């Protein structure tokens, strides 16, 4: 209003001329921008939902017909089209202008026209830690004959086929149901590089190439791919340049490889969770990025190839998009995979410990958080006064001997991030071991130690919380300590004129004195898209995991440590392959239920509660690890499962208020939402999550007996604090004629103000099985009523 008051005093005719000129100028600029946007072709996915028939050639022809109707000719269609999706669902990827995309979106049978988006990527001890020791004859591993003939599909950065982890010793013929193949490409010969272990290897890059508008290995292309590493070299084939895909594939289904270690640390036998499973590699990630067009094509081909499980260590950043939305096509691809009986396992993300950062939250996928294992690498720190303190490192080779210790006092004007900002210009570190305090999580200090060593420093002692995730510093004289130990070292430094320190090589320690944590980087719930759907579902080892890698510096012997939910995801994928081997008739939902209801909530060896790392270490809750830490041996015999059909997921989409026409195309069924829409709370998940309880709520669950035919279960309720939970009936009797029983859960609150989430559980037990589901409830009372 003050601005308008000033304008009123200006000569209005002069102002009118200027306003008219500006209006014409802006209109001209806007028109040019609109014209440019309409003329610029970008990669779009034309999604058409479930297939109408099984003739794939006819489906592809219909895609060209549709595209030709907009572009004007079959030739233009052929030039524009990138992929035809025709096996698990119908659709295609093509280069289109905005105007062309809109024209196609208006055509009958088209669900969505979606711009292609980018996605990012997110073991010698871990399997023994989970109870799947190869020396134990009674566990799930041996009952399934090591996962024999299960097929694990891995969407990732490809594979290094020469790794010994992909040898096919002891494997029989390739399963006859397998419909895939190995694709020839740069430095990848199907005859030499594929075998009875590595039965499929494909690569999908046309979506990325079309998005860049440049041919492979062009200047622009190489600049894009080498953004992370100037020496990065990519292969136009299924061969892995990054190491990430090789690591995840070998974790899920790698063969036995004895005497593996890194610098004599973590010495043992490397193998995957299902060492006799077959691997099908779908390379969709290039220099850490993948396009939705390429990912969707990989899903389409994997469905055709008849894989049993799909492992995806990738995802989108928050904010999340709805499952039926136009932007996150992992939802679409995974929905069709699950509809075809394929279990889809996805990473939860690496944005923890911040709440509501979990992604891949569709209820039909298994979303995996990351935990530590019972392995540590204690590293002695000897001070000049003959006192020895302990830290954590992956330091191997010769010890430093006694050398100078240096700590640079921070002035009041210096940043709290002084430690992280050390550069090669800090020559005061030369010839000394640097003591440093940081408020940054330890995994983000790789450049710091590199700069210190380049500046002539001999090593670092870093105070950090947590003091783990050491994989980036393997071999380096870089030791993490907690703040208490660091303060003791600082006191020694300040009280001596010539302080000395000696860093000794790390050792490997395994046992109950190394407790289990949910890793600090693991993304946390609650689910920001659909708060009533618990995510993550489960946790698995994902910190400092040793597995196969490309032969790069730090992995000269072909094995390397790595951390992330990318590493925890293939642990669950391998376990799913084992379960699929022993229970081939189980649905993806039944497998997911078996994992969640049997998970550990306490450390497998000490019995102490599993903790969650963060700013403050706490006892882990369902938003940290879902049902808990995966327990494969119990999952093989869960007693009861909470099963779901694809129709149930359709009802969920309806209850979320999504467009019914889009849902109809997704499922290829009319009137998907015509019946009474069920509550999201009634989706038959192995969890109960109520984000806004005020009045009492009744919800329903159904359990299916997969144990002894004649069995009886009673309910054990541990309600969240301040919450009342009543189950009716609270006693279930199964017989040859009664295999499924539904029950009602009534939840009410005694709180009178809005609260945080509180947690409890509902367990069914027959004296042999304990079928536990987590309960998460927040009481919410609106502060204002309009």
XYZ file of C-alpha atoms in Angstrom:
786
model
C 0.000 0.000 0.000
C 2.864 2.392 0.717
C 4.271 1.770 -2.780
C 0.921 2.584 -4.378
C 0.800 5.829 -2.406
C 4.116 6.911 -3.879
C 3.074 6.020 -7.427
C 0.004 8.269 -7.186
C 2.250 11.332 -7.223
C 3.944 10.394 -10.502
C 2.863 11.807 -13.849
C 0.263 9.219 -14.883
C 0.692 9.622 -18.659
C 4.408 8.986 -18.359
C 3.688 5.962 -16.181
C 1.099 4.606 -18.596
C 3.578 4.647 -21.473
C 6.138 2.808 -19.427
C 3.648 0.259 -18.166
C 2.471 -0.384 -21.711
C 6.074 -0.853 -22.853
C 6.805 -3.237 -19.967
C 3.637 -5.228 -20.643
C 4.605 -5.659 -24.299
C 8.148 -6.591 -23.308
C 7.009 -9.217 -20.804
C 4.461 -10.612 -23.231
C 7.173 -10.927 -25.882
C 9.563 -12.658 -23.469
C 6.842 -14.984 -22.177
C 5.792 -15.857 -25.715
C 9.398 -16.637 -26.661
C 9.841 -18.791 -23.573
C 6.597 -20.641 -24.286
C 7.600 -21.197 -27.886
C 11.030 -22.445 -26.830
C 9.489 -24.819 -24.260
C 7.084 -26.170 -26.850
C 9.854 -26.704 -29.394
C 12.329 -28.308 -26.986
C 12.040 -32.081 -26.931
C 12.490 -33.915 -23.662
C 12.161 -37.532 -22.640
C 8.627 -38.397 -21.520
C 7.109 -41.680 -20.400
C 3.681 -42.407 -21.824
C 2.192 -44.769 -19.258
C -0.859 -46.773 -20.351
C -1.344 -49.132 -17.410
C -1.949 -52.879 -17.495
C -1.596 -54.663 -20.856
C -4.787 -55.497 -22.744
C -3.311 -58.687 -24.253
C -0.099 -60.754 -24.407
C 1.039 -60.118 -27.997
C 4.120 -57.959 -27.349
C 4.724 -57.146 -31.026
C 1.166 -55.930 -31.397
C 1.567 -53.843 -28.243
C 4.695 -52.162 -29.648
C 2.932 -51.563 -32.969
C 0.035 -49.901 -31.141
C 2.530 -47.628 -29.369
C 3.944 -46.515 -32.729
C 0.429 -45.984 -34.071
C -0.436 -43.742 -31.151
C 2.798 -41.775 -31.436
C 2.443 -41.460 -35.209
C -1.030 -39.977 -34.808
C 0.557 -37.028 -33.000
C 3.902 -36.727 -34.789
C 2.445 -37.239 -38.275
C 4.384 -40.241 -39.596
C 5.748 -43.668 -38.728
C 9.255 -42.385 -39.451
C 8.905 -39.573 -36.933
C 7.559 -42.070 -34.414
C 10.541 -44.396 -34.896
C 12.956 -41.482 -34.447
C 11.198 -40.233 -31.329
C 10.558 -43.511 -29.508
C 13.177 -44.700 -27.007
C 11.525 -47.728 -25.367
C 8.342 -49.725 -25.762
C 7.140 -51.125 -22.441
C 5.248 -54.270 -23.316
C 5.866 -57.163 -20.913
C 4.690 -56.238 -17.433
C 2.565 -53.258 -18.480
C 1.947 -51.001 -21.482
C 3.546 -47.705 -22.406
C 6.570 -46.151 -24.069
C 9.297 -43.553 -23.627
C 9.787 -40.944 -26.337
C 11.291 -37.514 -26.965
C 8.414 -35.051 -27.045
C 7.819 -31.331 -26.826
C 5.489 -30.071 -24.134
C 2.758 -29.527 -26.722
C 3.150 -33.050 -28.121
C 3.147 -34.506 -24.629
C -0.098 -32.704 -23.846
C -1.675 -33.929 -27.084
C -0.801 -37.540 -26.216
C -2.042 -37.098 -22.649
C -5.484 -36.235 -24.034
C -5.749 -39.450 -26.071
C -7.934 -42.379 -24.910
C -6.076 -45.132 -23.045
C -3.257 -42.891 -21.806
C -2.998 -42.777 -18.016
C -0.161 -40.296 -17.628
C 2.512 -38.585 -19.689
C 5.423 -38.203 -17.331
C 8.708 -36.320 -17.799
C 11.664 -38.610 -17.139
C 13.358 -37.887 -13.800
C 16.703 -38.692 -12.226
C 17.210 -41.172 -9.393
C 20.253 -41.518 -7.128
C 21.992 -44.617 -5.684
C 21.610 -44.772 -2.060
C 30.305 -59.666 3.294
C 32.431 -61.742 5.437
C 30.558 -61.436 8.750
C 27.028 -60.127 8.239
C 25.447 -63.453 7.242
C 26.865 -65.299 10.253
C 25.656 -62.396 12.393
C 22.121 -62.952 11.039
C 22.259 -66.665 11.872
C 22.933 -67.940 8.351
C 26.304 -69.556 8.959
C 27.322 -71.898 6.156
C 28.592 -74.368 8.787
C 25.224 -74.795 10.505
C 23.197 -77.645 8.970
C 19.852 -76.608 10.467
C 19.362 -73.043 9.321
C 17.379 -71.544 6.432
C 20.470 -71.419 4.225
C 20.861 -75.198 4.149
C 17.147 -75.972 4.172
C 16.859 -74.077 0.865
C 20.039 -75.652 -0.582
C 21.697 -72.209 -0.487
C 18.839 -70.626 -2.438
C 19.259 -73.000 -5.338
C 17.676 -71.792 -8.576
C 16.085 -68.644 -7.144
C 16.640 -65.715 -9.536
C 17.601 -62.338 -8.082
C 17.289 -59.300 -10.331
C 19.499 -56.324 -9.435
C 18.831 -52.835 -10.826
C 22.100 -50.987 -10.241
C 25.396 -49.887 -11.848
C 26.111 -53.235 -13.512
C 28.554 -55.974 -12.576
C 32.269 -56.799 -12.710
C 31.847 -60.319 -14.099
C 35.439 -61.448 -13.484
C 34.938 -61.228 -9.706
C 35.301 -64.594 -8.057
C 32.002 -63.872 -6.295
C 30.258 -64.677 -9.568
C 31.823 -68.091 -10.161
C 29.333 -70.867 -10.896
C 31.017 -73.746 -9.092
C 28.489 -76.302 -7.864
C 25.577 -74.828 -9.800
C 23.379 -76.910 -12.058
C 21.746 -75.922 -15.347
C 20.091 -72.517 -15.676
C 16.410 -72.774 -14.579
C 14.175 -73.507 -17.564
C 11.753 -70.706 -16.636
C 14.450 -68.083 -17.264
C 13.592 -65.962 -20.328
C 16.376 -63.374 -20.208
C 19.829 -63.153 -21.767
C 23.229 -61.513 -21.571
C 23.747 -58.494 -23.811
C 26.961 -57.875 -25.706
C 28.632 -54.514 -25.124
C 31.856 -52.686 -24.423
C 34.255 -55.050 -22.610
C 31.397 -57.478 -22.033
C 31.273 -60.742 -23.957
C 28.234 -62.891 -23.027
C 30.115 -66.079 -23.885
C 33.029 -65.273 -21.578
C 31.356 -63.156 -18.905
C 28.080 -64.961 -18.232
C 27.716 -68.407 -16.703
C 25.344 -70.448 -14.572
C 25.606 -67.861 -11.762
C 25.460 -64.693 -13.841
C 22.608 -65.683 -16.147
C 21.483 -62.235 -17.251
C 23.198 -58.912 -17.913
C 21.451 -56.030 -19.670
C 22.043 -52.282 -19.818
C 19.569 -49.439 -20.271
C 20.897 -46.017 -21.195
C 18.708 -44.768 -24.041
C 16.655 -42.661 -21.634
C 19.761 -40.928 -20.284
C 21.228 -40.408 -23.746
C 17.983 -38.908 -24.989
C 17.795 -36.649 -21.945
C 21.329 -35.374 -22.582
C 20.772 -35.109 -26.310
C 24.292 -36.367 -26.943
C 25.786 -39.674 -28.134
C 27.665 -41.914 -25.732
C 31.214 -40.678 -24.959
C 30.563 -37.216 -26.410
C 32.146 -34.278 -24.606
C 28.916 -33.278 -22.896
C 28.191 -36.879 -21.967
C 31.619 -37.453 -20.443
C 31.442 -34.161 -18.537
C 28.182 -35.347 -17.010
C 29.427 -38.806 -16.088
C 32.739 -37.588 -14.706
C 31.171 -34.959 -12.460
C 32.093 -36.999 -9.362
C 35.540 -38.162 -10.546
C 37.637 -36.695 -13.385
C 39.170 -40.151 -13.989
C 35.786 -41.859 -14.157
C 35.383 -44.162 -17.155
C 32.046 -45.635 -18.133
C 31.376 -48.709 -20.260
C 28.540 -48.940 -22.751
C 27.598 -52.367 -21.459
C 26.517 -54.166 -18.307
C 30.104 -53.905 -17.009
C 30.298 -51.957 -13.760
C 32.558 -48.898 -13.642
C 31.406 -47.756 -10.226
C 31.547 -50.848 -7.995
C 28.180 -50.198 -6.358
C 26.282 -52.765 -8.438
C 28.989 -55.405 -8.053
C 28.860 -54.881 -4.282
C 25.069 -55.181 -4.040
C 24.821 -58.163 -6.415
C 27.496 -60.126 -4.571
C 25.853 -59.312 -1.225
C 22.516 -60.683 -2.401
C 23.652 -63.762 -4.300
C 27.433 -64.009 -4.540
C 29.182 -67.378 -4.488
C 31.540 -68.558 -1.740
C 34.973 -66.913 -1.844
C 37.377 -67.907 0.909
C 40.174 -65.918 2.558
C 38.810 -62.460 1.766
C 39.953 -59.404 3.705
C 41.034 -55.808 3.286
C 44.471 -55.303 4.770
C 43.916 -58.371 6.968
C 40.788 -56.768 8.445
C 37.438 -58.632 8.412
C 39.158 -61.816 7.276
C 36.766 -64.611 6.312
C 34.590 -66.092 3.575
C 32.678 -63.644 1.398
C 29.341 -64.793 0.026
C 25.834 -63.619 -0.692
C 22.710 -64.396 1.263
C 21.650 -66.957 -1.341
C 24.995 -68.234 -2.687
C 23.406 -70.721 -5.100
C 20.829 -68.273 -6.447
C 21.189 -66.978 -10.009
C 21.819 -63.304 -10.731
C 20.222 -61.144 -13.415
C 21.862 -57.730 -13.763
C 19.973 -54.706 -15.110
C 22.334 -51.749 -15.407
C 20.330 -48.533 -15.096
C 22.666 -46.318 -13.047
C 25.383 -44.289 -14.752
C 27.754 -42.290 -12.544
C 25.314 -42.413 -9.659
C 22.228 -41.390 -11.622
C 19.419 -43.200 -13.410
C 16.448 -41.958 -15.423
C 12.907 -43.110 -14.847
C 12.649 -44.139 -18.521
C 15.548 -46.580 -18.136
C 14.360 -47.882 -14.756
C 10.862 -48.560 -16.056
C 12.270 -50.471 -19.038
C 14.379 -52.604 -16.690
C 11.265 -53.417 -14.644
C 9.450 -54.361 -17.840
C 12.213 -56.721 -18.968
C 12.700 -58.240 -15.499
C 9.013 -59.151 -15.368
C 9.391 -60.845 -18.751
C 12.599 -62.608 -17.666
C 10.829 -64.271 -14.687
C 12.984 -63.120 -11.802
C 11.823 -63.991 -8.257
C 12.996 -60.864 -6.468
C 14.107 -57.408 -7.566
C 16.690 -55.480 -5.548
C 16.789 -51.679 -5.939
C 19.382 -49.686 -4.018
C 18.156 -46.366 -5.411
C 15.359 -43.861 -4.976
C 14.182 -40.263 -5.267
C 14.835 -37.467 -2.818
C 12.122 -36.016 -0.620
C 9.546 -34.503 -0.991
C 7.859 -37.702 -2.116
C 5.314 -38.013 -4.890
C 2.049 -39.999 -4.564
C 2.099 -43.599 -5.792
C -0.219 -42.792 -8.682
C 1.555 -39.504 -9.422
C 3.477 -38.664 -12.568
C 6.976 -38.460 -11.139
C 8.191 -41.525 -9.228
C 7.977 -44.461 -11.616
C 9.454 -46.955 -9.158
C 5.887 -47.052 -7.841
C 4.543 -48.078 -11.248
C 7.232 -50.612 -12.062
C 7.139 -52.200 -8.613
C 3.333 -52.402 -8.637
C 3.364 -54.413 -11.857
C 6.255 -56.563 -10.607
C 4.335 -57.426 -7.420
C 1.214 -58.100 -9.518
C 3.334 -60.700 -11.319
C 4.450 -62.336 -8.061
C 7.876 -60.654 -7.854
C 8.964 -59.366 -4.442
C 10.493 -55.885 -4.732
C 13.075 -54.800 -2.130
C 14.088 -51.127 -1.969
C 16.465 -48.924 0.007
C 14.991 -46.644 2.672
C 17.476 -43.855 1.907
C 20.540 -42.332 3.563
C 19.114 -39.080 4.960
C 18.910 -40.178 8.608
C 18.658 -39.643 11.445
C 16.203 -36.899 10.449
C 12.544 -37.916 10.798
C 10.283 -38.334 7.750
C 13.153 -38.845 5.303
C 12.374 -42.449 4.303
C 11.556 -42.994 0.623
C 10.335 -45.931 -1.496
C 7.243 -45.964 0.710
C 4.710 -47.842 -1.448
C 2.995 -50.480 0.722
C 3.686 -53.234 -1.832
C 7.503 -52.967 -1.594
C 9.824 -53.966 1.244
C 11.666 -50.848 2.411
C 14.954 -51.553 4.170
C 16.813 -49.493 6.749
C 20.437 -50.090 7.734
C 21.928 -51.494 10.928
C 25.415 -52.201 12.188
C 26.673 -55.717 12.912
C 28.612 -57.224 15.813
C 31.989 -56.318 14.338
C 34.295 -53.504 15.315
C 37.850 -52.438 14.516
C 39.498 -51.320 17.768
C 42.608 -49.229 17.192
C 45.125 -48.463 19.967
C 46.219 -44.850 20.511
C 49.383 -44.720 22.638
C 50.222 -41.393 24.252
C 53.706 -40.254 25.173
C 52.946 -40.841 28.852
C 52.526 -44.582 28.132
C 48.756 -44.415 28.417
C 46.758 -46.316 25.775
C 43.266 -45.306 24.677
C 41.049 -46.999 22.105
C 39.417 -45.692 18.964
C 37.859 -47.157 15.820
C 39.599 -47.271 12.442
C 40.448 -49.454 9.460
C 44.138 -48.657 9.699
C 46.460 -51.396 8.486
C 50.135 -51.589 7.624
C 52.936 -50.164 9.751
C 52.156 -48.140 12.848
C 53.175 -44.495 12.910
C 55.719 -44.820 15.720
C 55.794 -42.020 18.283
C 55.318 -38.727 16.432
C 54.230 -35.230 17.326
C 50.600 -34.607 18.330
C 49.059 -31.296 17.270
C 45.790 -29.579 18.119
C 44.984 -26.107 16.832
C 42.934 -24.104 19.268
C 39.856 -22.498 17.687
C 39.394 -18.778 18.057
C 35.972 -17.377 18.916
C 35.619 -16.187 15.319
C 36.387 -19.542 13.686
C 33.712 -21.914 12.469
C 32.659 -24.944 14.447
C 33.463 -26.787 11.220
C 37.198 -26.024 11.541
C 37.989 -29.723 11.363
C 36.034 -30.250 8.136
C 37.660 -27.233 6.480
C 41.271 -28.386 6.784
C 42.974 -27.966 3.419
C 46.267 -28.770 1.725
C 47.395 -25.241 2.691
C 47.391 -26.145 6.382
C 51.096 -26.972 6.435
C 51.223 -26.783 10.240
C 50.073 -30.424 10.214
C 53.277 -31.647 8.531
C 54.994 -34.487 10.355
C 52.306 -34.717 13.030
C 49.100 -36.515 13.965
C 46.226 -34.019 14.111
C 43.629 -34.093 16.893
C 40.330 -32.660 15.725
C 36.781 -32.240 17.065
C 33.846 -32.260 14.677
C 30.067 -31.983 14.806
C 29.828 -33.670 11.412
C 28.942 -37.364 11.095
C 32.121 -39.325 10.537
C 31.278 -40.581 7.057
C 31.535 -37.066 5.582
C 35.203 -36.385 6.403
C 36.919 -38.149 3.495
C 38.287 -34.936 1.993
C 39.625 -33.838 5.379
C 41.968 -36.803 5.880
C 43.027 -36.593 2.236
C 43.964 -32.922 2.658
C 45.874 -33.599 5.888
C 47.944 -36.356 4.263
C 48.656 -34.189 1.210
C 49.791 -31.381 3.517
C 52.337 -33.732 5.097
C 50.309 -34.853 8.097
C 50.885 -38.367 9.377
C 47.360 -39.111 10.591
C 44.271 -37.851 12.384
C 42.360 -38.536 15.575
C 38.820 -37.265 15.154
C 36.197 -36.847 17.845
C 32.870 -37.683 16.252
C 29.482 -39.183 16.996
C 28.996 -41.865 15.890
C 32.492 -43.365 15.735
C 31.864 -45.794 12.874
C 31.288 -45.959 9.088
C 34.985 -46.358 8.496
C 34.838 -47.725 4.961
C 35.978 -44.506 3.275
C 39.182 -44.485 5.315
C 40.324 -48.096 4.923
C 44.101 -48.263 5.186
C 44.459 -44.681 6.400
C 45.867 -43.573 9.798
C 42.503 -42.030 10.607
C 41.015 -42.943 13.998
C 37.576 -42.049 15.326
C 37.110 -41.587 19.058
C 34.190 -40.398 21.152
C 34.277 -36.962 22.759
C 35.271 -38.343 26.156
C 38.387 -40.076 24.779
C 39.210 -37.054 22.625
C 39.016 -34.776 25.673
C 41.452 -37.015 27.565
C 43.869 -36.790 24.609
C 43.401 -33.002 24.515
C 44.167 -32.709 28.223
C 47.390 -34.682 27.653
C 48.278 -32.363 24.736
C 47.710 -29.214 26.778
C 49.716 -30.439 29.767
C 52.875 -31.453 27.829
C 55.423 -29.316 26.027
C 56.277 -32.010 23.496
C 53.218 -34.279 23.235
C 53.689 -37.518 21.317
C 51.280 -40.112 20.007
C 51.503 -43.479 18.273
C 48.743 -45.011 16.127
C 48.815 -48.812 15.943
C 47.113 -50.960 13.277
C 43.464 -51.880 13.811
C 42.243 -55.326 14.794
C 38.982 -57.099 13.960
C 36.724 -57.825 16.909
C 33.537 -59.890 16.693
C 31.130 -60.515 19.522
C 28.479 -59.252 21.853
C 30.602 -56.350 23.089
C 29.887 -54.694 19.729
C 26.151 -53.906 20.138
C 23.660 -53.502 17.294
C 22.569 -50.019 16.238
C 20.327 -48.602 13.558
C 22.893 -46.632 11.573
C 22.691 -42.861 11.899
C 22.530 -42.369 8.111
C 19.538 -44.709 7.694
C 16.445 -42.691 6.719
C 13.692 -42.580 9.304
C 9.923 -42.584 9.419
C 7.206 -41.659 9.786
C 6.115 -41.942 6.181
C 5.719 -38.389 4.844
C 3.460 -39.469 1.968
C 1.022 -41.799 3.737
C 1.615 -41.585 7.501
C -0.633 -44.597 8.214
C 1.759 -46.862 6.258
C 4.742 -47.781 8.445
C 8.131 -47.256 6.809
C 10.822 -48.508 6.863
C 9.575 -52.102 7.037
C 12.711 -53.809 8.292
C 16.419 -53.228 8.977
C 19.425 -55.252 7.849
C 23.222 -54.879 8.023
C 24.381 -51.858 6.042
C 27.412 -50.381 7.858
C 30.969 -51.267 6.799
C 29.910 -54.239 4.685
C 32.671 -56.103 2.837
C 31.721 -57.420 -0.609
C 32.950 -57.672 -4.195
C 33.938 -54.500 -6.031
C 35.511 -53.274 -9.216
C 39.341 -53.291 -9.038
C 39.838 -49.640 -8.079
C 42.157 -48.030 -5.522
C 41.091 -49.326 -2.127
C 39.765 -52.542 -3.683
C 42.839 -53.897 -5.409
C 41.921 -57.449 -4.451
C 38.396 -56.965 -5.790
C 36.688 -56.495 -2.396
C 35.821 -53.351 -0.512
C 33.920 -52.019 2.487
C 30.879 -49.856 1.834
C 28.005 -48.436 3.867
C 24.445 -47.328 3.210
C 20.920 -48.626 2.831
C 22.225 -49.662 -0.585
C 24.112 -52.377 1.318
C 21.234 -53.391 3.613
C 18.803 -53.805 0.700
C 20.591 -56.780 -0.943
C 20.809 -58.503 2.441
C 17.017 -58.639 2.475
C 16.901 -59.500 -1.242
C 19.098 -62.527 -0.582
C 16.880 -63.619 2.310
C 13.778 -63.189 0.141
C 15.402 -65.505 -2.436
C 15.878 -68.135 0.277
C 12.271 -67.800 1.430
C 11.031 -68.005 -2.153
C 12.998 -71.242 -2.580
C 11.323 -72.902 0.392
C 7.904 -71.263 -0.072
C 7.418 -70.805 -3.838
C 3.666 -70.280 -3.364
C 4.033 -67.351 -0.954
C 2.981 -63.954 -2.265
C 5.253 -60.900 -1.946
C 2.991 -59.702 0.888
C 3.312 -63.024 2.742
C 7.105 -62.872 2.468
C 7.101 -59.290 3.710
C 4.862 -60.230 6.630
C 7.102 -63.158 7.589
C 10.122 -60.838 7.721
C 8.412 -58.126 9.780
C 6.582 -60.296 12.319
C 9.636 -62.393 13.191
C 12.282 -59.656 13.320
C 14.639 -59.070 16.241
C 13.997 -56.044 18.447
C 16.942 -56.914 20.662
C 20.556 -57.643 19.827
C 20.828 -61.210 18.444
C 23.626 -62.107 20.856
C 23.473 -59.918 23.948
C 19.699 -59.631 24.201
C 20.033 -55.896 24.867
C 17.657 -53.510 23.054
C 18.739 -52.471 19.575
C 19.711 -48.802 19.676
C 19.269 -46.031 17.127
C 22.154 -43.681 16.450
C 21.492 -39.987 16.042
C 22.100 -36.734 17.823
C 21.079 -38.660 20.938
C 21.377 -42.457 20.976
C 18.066 -44.030 21.968
C 16.284 -47.372 21.944
C 15.157 -48.030 18.373
C 11.452 -47.729 17.554
C 9.404 -48.698 14.473
C 10.264 -45.456 12.686
C 13.929 -46.459 12.922
C 13.710 -50.116 11.889
C 10.081 -51.068 11.170
C 9.473 -54.518 12.623
C 13.117 -54.783 13.715
C 16.321 -56.418 12.534
C 15.658 -59.129 9.954
C 15.750 -62.667 11.390
C 15.914 -65.089 8.445
C 15.669 -68.359 10.369
C 12.483 -67.358 12.154
C 11.013 -65.910 8.947
C 10.984 -69.335 7.298
C 8.332 -70.477 9.819
C 6.350 -67.421 10.953
C 3.197 -69.331 11.939
C 0.802 -66.661 10.662
C 1.070 -64.097 7.875
C -0.790 -60.907 7.037
C -1.386 -61.493 3.328
C -2.506 -59.047 0.646
C -3.797 -59.383 -2.887
C -3.202 -56.877 -5.656
C -6.880 -55.857 -5.257
C -6.107 -54.780 -1.700
C -3.473 -52.383 -2.956
C -6.024 -51.052 -5.430
C -8.380 -50.339 -2.528
C -5.524 -48.564 -0.775
C -5.033 -46.284 -3.795
C -8.743 -45.551 -3.792
C -8.693 -44.735 -0.091
C -5.879 -42.260 -0.719
C -8.220 -40.322 -3.000
C -6.253 -40.832 -6.193
C -7.878 -40.444 -9.600
C -10.081 -43.480 -10.273
C -9.488 -43.407 -14.025
C -5.739 -43.635 -13.471
C -6.265 -46.510 -11.012
C -8.483 -48.313 -13.535
C -5.741 -48.097 -16.160
C -3.113 -49.207 -13.669
C -5.062 -52.372 -12.874
C -6.935 -52.679 -16.207
C -10.167 -53.107 -14.245
C -13.216 -50.875 -14.487
C -14.817 -49.253 -11.460
C -11.861 -49.951 -9.163
C -13.255 -47.601 -6.532
C -16.970 -48.233 -7.076
C -17.453 -50.198 -3.863
C -17.329 -48.668 -0.402
C -13.848 -47.258 0.010
C -12.023 -48.867 2.925
C -9.919 -46.881 5.341
C -6.171 -46.803 4.840
C -5.981 -48.144 8.392
C -7.689 -51.366 7.247
C -5.004 -52.278 4.715
C -3.903 -55.712 5.933
C -0.331 -54.743 6.757
C 1.780 -56.388 9.490
C 1.728 -53.111 11.427
C -0.738 -50.590 12.843
C 0.080 -46.897 12.490
C -2.423 -44.221 13.515
C -1.110 -40.679 12.957
C -4.102 -38.695 14.301
C -6.043 -40.537 16.982
C -8.664 -38.615 18.970
C -11.906 -40.611 18.951
C -11.771 -44.417 19.245
C -10.935 -46.201 15.997
C -11.888 -49.704 14.912
C -9.709 -51.398 12.334
C -9.524 -54.908 10.904
C -6.719 -57.364 10.216
C -6.753 -60.895 8.795
C -4.146 -63.562 9.486
C -3.506 -66.676 7.401
C -2.207 -69.825 9.038
C 0.962 -71.131 7.332
C 2.040 -73.314 10.262
C 0.509 -76.403 11.834
C -2.968 -77.061 10.448
C -4.517 -77.388 13.882
C -3.233 -74.521 15.987
C -4.460 -72.003 18.528
C -3.147 -68.497 19.101
C -3.755 -65.993 21.886
C -3.197 -62.263 21.708
C -0.601 -60.452 23.815
C -1.069 -56.687 23.759
C 1.546 -54.167 24.803
C -0.277 -50.873 24.207
C 1.571 -47.622 23.622
C 1.678 -45.420 26.747
C -1.650 -43.660 27.280
C -3.359 -45.774 24.619
C -5.933 -48.528 25.071
C -5.900 -51.430 22.594
C -8.636 -54.084 22.569
C -8.534 -57.101 20.218
C -11.650 -59.186 19.417
C -11.473 -62.103 19.253
C -8.303 -62.429 21.294
C -8.097 -66.178 20.727
C -7.812 -67.774 17.278
C -8.428 -71.431 16.465
C -7.283 -72.772 13.092
C -8.273 -76.104 11.532
C -8.202 -77.810 8.119
C -11.339 -75.832 7.231
C -10.359 -72.530 8.871
C -7.118 -71.126 7.480
C -7.907 -67.416 7.706
C -9.371 -65.467 10.611
C -10.169 -61.763 10.820
C -10.107 -59.776 14.034
C -10.952 -56.239 15.079
C -8.616 -53.874 16.901
C -10.145 -50.970 18.803
C -7.704 -48.198 19.648
C -8.537 -45.275 21.937
C -6.521 -42.607 23.699
C -6.461 -41.424 27.274
C -4.413 -38.376 26.284
C -6.182 -35.026 26.157
C -3.606 -33.052 24.176
C -1.656 -33.705 21.004
C 1.280 -35.998 21.703
C 4.297 -37.411 19.988
C 4.156 -40.952 18.619
C 4.087 -43.712 21.215
C 4.860 -47.332 20.406
C 3.602 -50.748 21.402
C 2.883 -54.133 19.840
C 0.321 -56.846 19.178
C 1.630 -60.413 19.269
C -0.127 -63.685 18.470
C 1.498 -66.735 20.019
C 0.783 -70.473 20.052
C 3.678 -71.273 22.371
C 5.999 -71.921 19.437
C 5.570 -68.909 17.192
C 5.456 -65.236 18.157
C 3.820 -63.191 15.422
C 4.479 -59.600 16.420
C 3.373 -56.422 14.688
C 4.385 -52.904 15.817
C 1.770 -50.344 16.885
C 2.548 -46.638 16.442
C 0.026 -44.053 17.629
C -0.044 -40.283 17.901
C -2.946 -38.592 19.659
C -3.908 -35.435 17.851
C -6.369 -32.760 18.910
C -6.727 -29.785 16.536
C -5.773 -26.564 18.245
C -8.080 -24.427 16.114
C -11.453 -25.205 14.583
C -12.552 -22.972 11.727
